[in-house]
Amino acid sequence: MLRVAVVGSGPSGCYTAQSLVQQDARVRVDVLDRLPCPYGLVRYGVAPDHEKIKSLQNTLRAVLEHERVRFLGGVPVGPGGVPVARLRELYHAVVYCVGAATDRRLGIPGEELPGSWSATEFVSWYSAHPDAADGGFLRGVRSAVVIGMGNVAVDVTRMLARGAAELSPTDMPHAALTVLASSRVDRIHMVGRRGPSQARFTTKELRELGTLPDTGIAVDPAEAAQDPAYTDPSALPAPQRRNVEVLRGWAGAPVPGARRLVRLRFFLRPAELIAREGRVGAVRLERTVPDGHGGATGTGRFEDVEAQLVLRSVGYRGVLLEGLPFDAAGGTVPHLAGRVLREGAVTPGEYVAGWIKRGPTGVIGTNRPCAKETVTSLLRDAPFLADRDLPGDPLAALRAEGVEPVEWRGWQAIEHAEAELGASLGRTTVKLPDWDTLLAAARAAGP
Ligand code: NAP
């Protein structure tokens, strides 16, 4: 038997567990997660109105319900939890699928002002992440600036523009629904430092912005046309060409008398967040021009855009997990085909998959081949790894050390509580948004 711990129950963790049990009948997998709930970014990152992507939870569920897989929630690994070195003693192999837990910074004056948030903080709040704070995101907000041109920027822009009728059927926590449904935001500026052909969003997500009820969409054709590929997109790869075609379709089109307006702005880079009455009041943007090599350079010309809310959506970043090597520049763990590298040498028994392996890019499906590569490496090492006697069932050892994991039954009890909460509110499932209610629901399932 080969006992493997997978740390992280998001898509990369679940695909890793799936690949392990599918490829080798001797493997038993424990999927550990810091949270009492599984599914990682599928539960706490995919926008609540993206039901189709969210339904991927059913695929991940089947993995965690496999007879040779156990879900062990509420088990932090690292400082304050199970040390990395202890995990190595308890299992033949450990695969870290811990994602990219923090956000990149802009490094500009005013970034810390009240009213300036990372998109991750906003997403976590409306996704009911138990660590998220209700920051009063929309208090007094009429105009919002979203910095970045990736899919997360599109997500938060769309959530700011959605109304009660579209949000009520989702599983978002009731407090967030109440705030978003009564929002007075009527201007959302999505700002990119480069041109339309260099935006990172995918066309499906972009198009959706144009379908939002009571929301107009505007692109300034003169601004966008600084990008030569905007004027002639024929040489672009298909994904970028389709983006440009959608944007061209919106450019210059008369903006209907909608309640809200989404403006997509290009060639503007954030220079400073300007305070008004102790909080952010405007974003100072520097106009840029293409540098001829795919980048953009500043022009020294500035424009201020009024905003009481700034969402910085400039990408995620992996964080150091104590006990593992870390490449601070890339925010990843150095590896060779998924095998962790310590000072350039492979460490048998330690592996990575997902964003902590390759950085925060790609869609959920990208994690499948990524996990497969790691599992192939691990199973090649298996004869050597399985040679070591383990101290016994890791779950018993963890319990003896005072760790009380939330097992699958506990998670099912949380799901049940969320369905009951939804029913009591006249909605479908509604997520529990804090540690106390999650743990109380899980513990109600019994030991
Ligand atoms: P992303 O795709 O890397 O986009 C980051 C954006 O921030 C880019 O437009 C980037 O511009 C900009 N940026 C970075 N540093 C900046 C700075 N200092 N100043 C101004 N702009 C800056 O990141 P993401 O949106 O967080 O998405 C992460 C991954 O999750 C992506 O692979 C995404 O597709 C995926 N995702 C997918 C979905 C979906 O499929 N529906 C939903 C959400 C997320 P430059 O290009 O100029 O660097």
PDB file of C-alpha atoms in Angstrom, residues 170-354:
ATOM      1  CA  THR A 170     -27.153  31.848  -6.369  1.00  0.00           C
ATOM      2  CA  ASP A 171     -25.676  30.364  -3.186  1.00  0.00           C
ATOM      3  CA  MET A 172     -24.042  33.619  -2.074  1.00  0.00           C
ATOM      4  CA  PRO A 173     -24.331  34.472   1.608  1.00  0.00           C
ATOM      5  CA  HIS A 174     -27.423  36.425   2.496  1.00  0.00           C
ATOM      6  CA  ALA A 175     -25.581  39.462   3.881  1.00  0.00           C
ATOM      7  CA  ALA A 176     -23.575  39.864   0.651  1.00  0.00           C
ATOM      8  CA  LEU A 177     -26.708  39.405  -1.445  1.00  0.00           C
ATOM      9  CA  THR A 178     -28.491  42.130   0.509  1.00  0.00           C
ATOM     10  CA  VAL A 179     -25.592  44.555   0.006  1.00  0.00           C
ATOM     11  CA  LEU A 180     -25.080  43.827  -3.696  1.00  0.00           C
ATOM     12  CA  ALA A 181     -28.798  43.844  -4.455  1.00  0.00           C
ATOM     13  CA  SER A 182     -29.208  47.315  -2.967  1.00  0.00           C
ATOM     14  CA  SER A 183     -25.991  48.673  -4.498  1.00  0.00           C
ATOM     15  CA  ARG A 184     -25.998  52.235  -5.850  1.00  0.00           C
ATOM     16  CA  VAL A 185     -22.948  51.671  -8.047  1.00  0.00           C
ATOM     17  CA  ASP A 186     -23.708  53.056 -11.479  1.00  0.00           C
ATOM     18  CA  ARG A 187     -20.236  53.412 -13.058  1.00  0.00           C
ATOM     19  CA  ILE A 188     -17.667  50.624 -13.251  1.00  0.00           C
ATOM     20  CA  HIS A 189     -14.382  51.312 -15.013  1.00  0.00           C
ATOM     21  CA  MET A 190     -12.275  48.309 -15.931  1.00  0.00           C
ATOM     22  CA  VAL A 191      -8.764  49.523 -16.613  1.00  0.00           C
ATOM     23  CA  GLY A 192      -5.920  47.823 -18.507  1.00  0.00           C
ATOM     24  CA  ARG A 193      -2.349  49.042 -18.844  1.00  0.00           C
ATOM     25  CA  ARG A 194      -1.966  47.550 -22.312  1.00  0.00           C
ATOM     26  CA  GLY A 195      -4.211  47.182 -25.358  1.00  0.00           C
ATOM     27  CA  PRO A 196      -7.282  45.149 -26.265  1.00  0.00           C
ATOM     28  CA  SER A 197      -5.277  42.405 -27.985  1.00  0.00           C
ATOM     29  CA  GLN A 198      -3.226  41.911 -24.790  1.00  0.00           C
ATOM     30  CA  ALA A 199      -6.138  41.545 -22.392  1.00  0.00           C
ATOM     31  CA  ARG A 200      -6.085  38.254 -20.483  1.00  0.00           C
ATOM     32  CA  PHE A 201      -9.797  37.546 -20.216  1.00  0.00           C
ATOM     33  CA  THR A 202     -11.432  34.823 -22.277  1.00  0.00           C
ATOM     34  CA  THR A 203     -14.017  35.739 -24.900  1.00  0.00           C
ATOM     35  CA  LYS A 204     -16.909  33.885 -23.305  1.00  0.00           C
ATOM     36  CA  GLU A 205     -16.420  35.824 -20.070  1.00  0.00           C
ATOM     37  CA  LEU A 206     -15.990  39.119 -21.954  1.00  0.00           C
ATOM     38  CA  ARG A 207     -19.152  38.603 -24.011  1.00  0.00           C
ATOM     39  CA  GLU A 208     -21.156  37.997 -20.855  1.00  0.00           C
ATOM     40  CA  LEU A 209     -20.501  41.587 -19.785  1.00  0.00           C
ATOM     41  CA  GLY A 210     -22.524  42.716 -22.769  1.00  0.00           C
ATOM     42  CA  THR A 211     -25.548  40.682 -21.698  1.00  0.00           C
ATOM     43  CA  LEU A 212     -26.060  42.145 -18.226  1.00  0.00           C
ATOM     44  CA  PRO A 213     -29.553  43.534 -17.679  1.00  0.00           C
ATOM     45  CA  ASP A 214     -29.868  47.306 -17.350  1.00  0.00           C
ATOM     46  CA  THR A 215     -26.142  47.747 -17.975  1.00  0.00           C
ATOM     47  CA  GLY A 216     -24.552  49.597 -20.875  1.00  0.00           C
ATOM     48  CA  ILE A 217     -21.043  48.921 -22.057  1.00  0.00           C
ATOM     49  CA  ALA A 218     -18.601  51.393 -23.577  1.00  0.00           C
ATOM     50  CA  VAL A 219     -15.238  51.168 -25.329  1.00  0.00           C
ATOM     51  CA  ASP A 220     -13.530  54.298 -26.613  1.00  0.00           C
ATOM     52  CA  PRO A 221     -12.500  53.431 -30.207  1.00  0.00           C
ATOM     53  CA  ALA A 222      -9.716  56.048 -30.323  1.00  0.00           C
ATOM     54  CA  GLU A 223      -8.171  54.718 -27.116  1.00  0.00           C
ATOM     55  CA  ALA A 224      -8.406  51.085 -28.200  1.00  0.00           C
ATOM     56  CA  ALA A 225      -7.038  51.871 -31.661  1.00  0.00           C
ATOM     57  CA  GLN A 226      -3.608  52.697 -30.217  1.00  0.00           C
ATOM     58  CA  ASP A 227      -3.204  48.944 -30.354  1.00  0.00           C
ATOM     59  CA  PRO A 228      -2.398  48.195 -34.017  1.00  0.00           C
ATOM     60  CA  ALA A 229      -3.927  44.730 -33.643  1.00  0.00           C
ATOM     61  CA  TYR A 230      -7.227  46.359 -32.691  1.00  0.00           C
ATOM     62  CA  THR A 231      -7.459  48.056 -36.077  1.00  0.00           C
ATOM     63  CA  ASP A 232      -6.342  44.924 -37.914  1.00  0.00           C
ATOM     64  CA  PRO A 233      -6.811  41.795 -35.778  1.00  0.00           C
ATOM     65  CA  SER A 234      -6.358  39.359 -38.693  1.00  0.00           C
ATOM     66  CA  ALA A 235      -2.875  38.210 -37.612  1.00  0.00           C
ATOM     67  CA  LEU A 236      -3.859  37.566 -33.987  1.00  0.00           C
ATOM     68  CA  PRO A 237      -4.241  34.067 -32.540  1.00  0.00           C
ATOM     69  CA  ALA A 238      -7.940  33.099 -32.414  1.00  0.00           C
ATOM     70  CA  PRO A 239      -8.579  33.769 -28.685  1.00  0.00           C
ATOM     71  CA  GLN A 240      -7.219  37.338 -28.873  1.00  0.00           C
ATOM     72  CA  ARG A 241      -8.860  37.962 -32.244  1.00  0.00           C
ATOM     73  CA  ARG A 242     -12.245  37.013 -30.838  1.00  0.00           C
ATOM     74  CA  ASN A 243     -11.727  39.351 -27.866  1.00  0.00           C
ATOM     75  CA  VAL A 244     -10.870  42.219 -30.194  1.00  0.00           C
ATOM     76  CA  GLU A 245     -13.900  41.484 -32.369  1.00  0.00           C
ATOM     77  CA  VAL A 246     -16.210  41.651 -29.347  1.00  0.00           C
ATOM     78  CA  LEU A 247     -14.628  44.926 -28.198  1.00  0.00           C
ATOM     79  CA  ARG A 248     -14.883  46.404 -31.688  1.00  0.00           C
ATOM     80  CA  GLY A 249     -18.559  45.505 -31.686  1.00  0.00           C
ATOM     81  CA  TRP A 250     -19.023  47.587 -28.529  1.00  0.00           C
ATOM     82  CA  ALA A 251     -16.787  50.505 -29.495  1.00  0.00           C
ATOM     83  CA  GLY A 252     -18.550  53.693 -30.318  1.00  0.00           C
ATOM     84  CA  ALA A 253     -21.937  51.990 -30.112  1.00  0.00           C
ATOM     85  CA  PRO A 254     -24.520  54.303 -28.587  1.00  0.00           C
ATOM     86  CA  VAL A 255     -24.814  53.550 -24.894  1.00  0.00           C
ATOM     87  CA  PRO A 256     -28.462  52.802 -24.131  1.00  0.00           C
ATOM     88  CA  GLY A 257     -30.117  54.580 -21.201  1.00  0.00           C
ATOM     89  CA  ALA A 258     -29.177  51.816 -18.787  1.00  0.00           C
ATOM     90  CA  ARG A 259     -28.984  52.268 -15.028  1.00  0.00           C
ATOM     91  CA  ARG A 260     -25.339  51.184 -14.938  1.00  0.00           C
ATOM     92  CA  LEU A 261     -22.414  51.703 -17.273  1.00  0.00           C
ATOM     93  CA  VAL A 262     -19.349  49.498 -17.612  1.00  0.00           C
ATOM     94  CA  ARG A 263     -16.452  51.293 -19.321  1.00  0.00           C
ATOM     95  CA  LEU A 264     -13.514  49.268 -20.609  1.00  0.00           C
ATOM     96  CA  ARG A 265     -10.455  51.497 -20.644  1.00  0.00           C
ATOM     97  CA  PHE A 266      -7.099  50.693 -22.241  1.00  0.00           C
ATOM     98  CA  PHE A 267      -3.530  52.016 -22.118  1.00  0.00           C
ATOM     99  CA  LEU A 268      -3.897  53.426 -18.617  1.00  0.00           C
ATOM    100  CA  ARG A 269      -1.731  52.345 -15.719  1.00  0.00           C
ATOM    101  CA  PRO A 270      -2.471  53.117 -12.082  1.00  0.00           C
ATOM    102  CA  ALA A 271      -0.123  55.744 -10.641  1.00  0.00           C
ATOM    103  CA  GLU A 272      -1.786  56.666  -7.335  1.00  0.00           C
ATOM    104  CA  LEU A 273      -4.979  56.298  -5.353  1.00  0.00           C
ATOM    105  CA  ILE A 274      -6.101  59.734  -4.230  1.00  0.00           C
ATOM    106  CA  ALA A 275      -7.707  60.244  -0.827  1.00  0.00           C
ATOM    107  CA  ARG A 276     -10.873  62.236  -0.270  1.00  0.00           C
ATOM    108  CA  GLU A 277     -12.287  62.534   3.230  1.00  0.00           C
ATOM    109  CA  GLY A 278     -10.042  59.785   4.556  1.00  0.00           C
ATOM    110  CA  ARG A 279     -10.792  57.189   1.914  1.00  0.00           C
ATOM    111  CA  VAL A 280     -10.165  56.600  -1.742  1.00  0.00           C
ATOM    112  CA  GLY A 281     -11.867  59.203  -3.910  1.00  0.00           C
ATOM    113  CA  ALA A 282     -10.162  58.822  -7.267  1.00  0.00           C
ATOM    114  CA  VAL A 283      -7.587  56.825  -9.180  1.00  0.00           C
ATOM    115  CA  ARG A 284      -4.796  58.694 -10.941  1.00  0.00           C
ATOM    116  CA  LEU A 285      -3.980  56.865 -14.149  1.00  0.00           C
ATOM    117  CA  GLU A 286      -1.033  57.442 -16.420  1.00  0.00           C
ATOM    118  CA  ARG A 287      -1.681  57.150 -20.111  1.00  0.00           C
ATOM    119  CA  THR A 288       0.572  54.609 -21.788  1.00  0.00           C
ATOM    120  CA  VAL A 289       1.520  53.825 -25.371  1.00  0.00           C
ATOM    121  CA  PRO A 290       2.560  50.531 -26.936  1.00  0.00           C
ATOM    122  CA  ASP A 291       6.322  50.012 -26.774  1.00  0.00           C
ATOM    123  CA  GLY A 292       6.403  47.941 -29.941  1.00  0.00           C
ATOM    124  CA  HIS A 293       7.390  44.768 -28.064  1.00  0.00           C
ATOM    125  CA  GLY A 294       4.041  43.825 -26.548  1.00  0.00           C
ATOM    126  CA  GLY A 295       4.466  46.093 -23.521  1.00  0.00           C
ATOM    127  CA  ALA A 296       3.453  49.673 -22.803  1.00  0.00           C
ATOM    128  CA  THR A 297       5.372  52.720 -21.571  1.00  0.00           C
ATOM    129  CA  GLY A 298       4.200  55.720 -19.619  1.00  0.00           C
ATOM    130  CA  THR A 299       3.692  59.109 -21.288  1.00  0.00           C
ATOM    131  CA  GLY A 300       3.695  61.409 -18.272  1.00  0.00           C
ATOM    132  CA  ARG A 301       0.094  62.362 -19.054  1.00  0.00           C
ATOM    133  CA  PHE A 302      -2.388  61.620 -16.299  1.00  0.00           C
ATOM    134  CA  GLU A 303      -6.124  61.273 -15.905  1.00  0.00           C
ATOM    135  CA  ASP A 304      -8.108  61.056 -12.651  1.00  0.00           C
ATOM    136  CA  VAL A 305     -11.120  58.758 -12.521  1.00  0.00           C
ATOM    137  CA  GLU A 306     -13.525  59.243  -9.637  1.00  0.00           C
ATOM    138  CA  ALA A 307     -13.974  56.086  -7.567  1.00  0.00           C
ATOM    139  CA  GLN A 308     -15.017  55.328  -4.023  1.00  0.00           C
ATOM    140  CA  LEU A 309     -14.168  51.655  -4.543  1.00  0.00           C
ATOM    141  CA  VAL A 310     -11.002  50.285  -6.134  1.00  0.00           C
ATOM    142  CA  LEU A 311     -10.631  46.568  -6.755  1.00  0.00           C
ATOM    143  CA  ARG A 312      -7.082  45.584  -7.616  1.00  0.00           C
ATOM    144  CA  SER A 313      -7.379  42.552  -9.850  1.00  0.00           C
ATOM    145  CA  VAL A 314      -3.804  42.091 -10.983  1.00  0.00           C
ATOM    146  CA  GLY A 315      -3.335  38.397 -10.326  1.00  0.00           C
ATOM    147  CA  TYR A 316      -2.710  35.980  -7.484  1.00  0.00           C
ATOM    148  CA  ARG A 317       0.566  34.987  -5.866  1.00  0.00           C
ATOM    149  CA  GLY A 318       1.711  31.780  -4.190  1.00  0.00           C
ATOM    150  CA  VAL A 319       2.899  32.010  -0.578  1.00  0.00           C
ATOM    151  CA  LEU A 320       5.741  30.277   1.203  1.00  0.00           C
ATOM    152  CA  LEU A 321       4.734  27.156   3.097  1.00  0.00           C
ATOM    153  CA  GLU A 322       7.210  26.735   5.964  1.00  0.00           C
ATOM    154  CA  GLY A 323       9.265  23.606   5.424  1.00  0.00           C
ATOM    155  CA  LEU A 324       9.102  23.750   1.620  1.00  0.00           C
ATOM    156  CA  PRO A 325      11.498  25.490  -0.761  1.00  0.00           C
ATOM    157  CA  PHE A 326      10.093  28.586  -2.450  1.00  0.00           C
ATOM    158  CA  ASP A 327      10.910  30.645  -5.503  1.00  0.00           C
ATOM    159  CA  ALA A 328       9.991  34.111  -4.264  1.00  0.00           C
ATOM    160  CA  ALA A 329      10.217  35.669  -7.726  1.00  0.00           C
ATOM    161  CA  GLY A 330       7.595  33.391  -9.243  1.00  0.00           C
ATOM    162  CA  GLY A 331       5.638  32.617  -6.060  1.00  0.00           C
ATOM    163  CA  THR A 332       6.011  28.900  -6.776  1.00  0.00           C
ATOM    164  CA  VAL A 333       7.760  25.824  -5.382  1.00  0.00           C
ATOM    165  CA  PRO A 334      10.710  24.772  -7.555  1.00  0.00           C
ATOM    166  CA  HIS A 335      10.066  21.364  -9.110  1.00  0.00           C
ATOM    167  CA  LEU A 336      11.022  18.949 -11.820  1.00  0.00           C
ATOM    168  CA  ALA A 337       7.938  17.419 -13.472  1.00  0.00           C
ATOM    169  CA  GLY A 338       6.143  17.879 -10.134  1.00  0.00           C
ATOM    170  CA  ARG A 339       8.972  16.565  -7.907  1.00  0.00           C
ATOM    171  CA  VAL A 340       9.962  19.215  -5.345  1.00  0.00           C
ATOM    172  CA  LEU A 341      13.509  20.474  -5.782  1.00  0.00           C
ATOM    173  CA  ARG A 342      15.560  21.410  -2.740  1.00  0.00           C
ATOM    174  CA  GLU A 343      18.722  23.268  -3.676  1.00  0.00           C
ATOM    175  CA  GLY A 344      18.411  21.898  -7.163  1.00  0.00           C
ATOM    176  CA  ALA A 345      18.017  18.261  -6.096  1.00  0.00           C
ATOM    177  CA  VAL A 346      14.849  16.159  -6.206  1.00  0.00           C
ATOM    178  CA  THR A 347      13.374  15.341  -2.780  1.00  0.00           C
ATOM    179  CA  PRO A 348      11.761  11.906  -2.995  1.00  0.00           C
ATOM    180  CA  GLY A 349       8.269  11.901  -1.536  1.00  0.00           C
ATOM    181  CA  GLU A 350       7.468  15.611  -2.002  1.00  0.00           C
ATOM    182  CA  TYR A 351       5.481  16.850  -4.983  1.00  0.00           C
ATOM    183  CA  VAL A 352       3.500  19.856  -6.188  1.00  0.00           C
ATOM    184  CA  ALA A 353       0.588  20.365  -8.557  1.00  0.00           C
ATOM    185  CA  GLY A 354      -1.605  23.289  -9.598  1.00  0.00           C
TER     186      GLY A 354
END
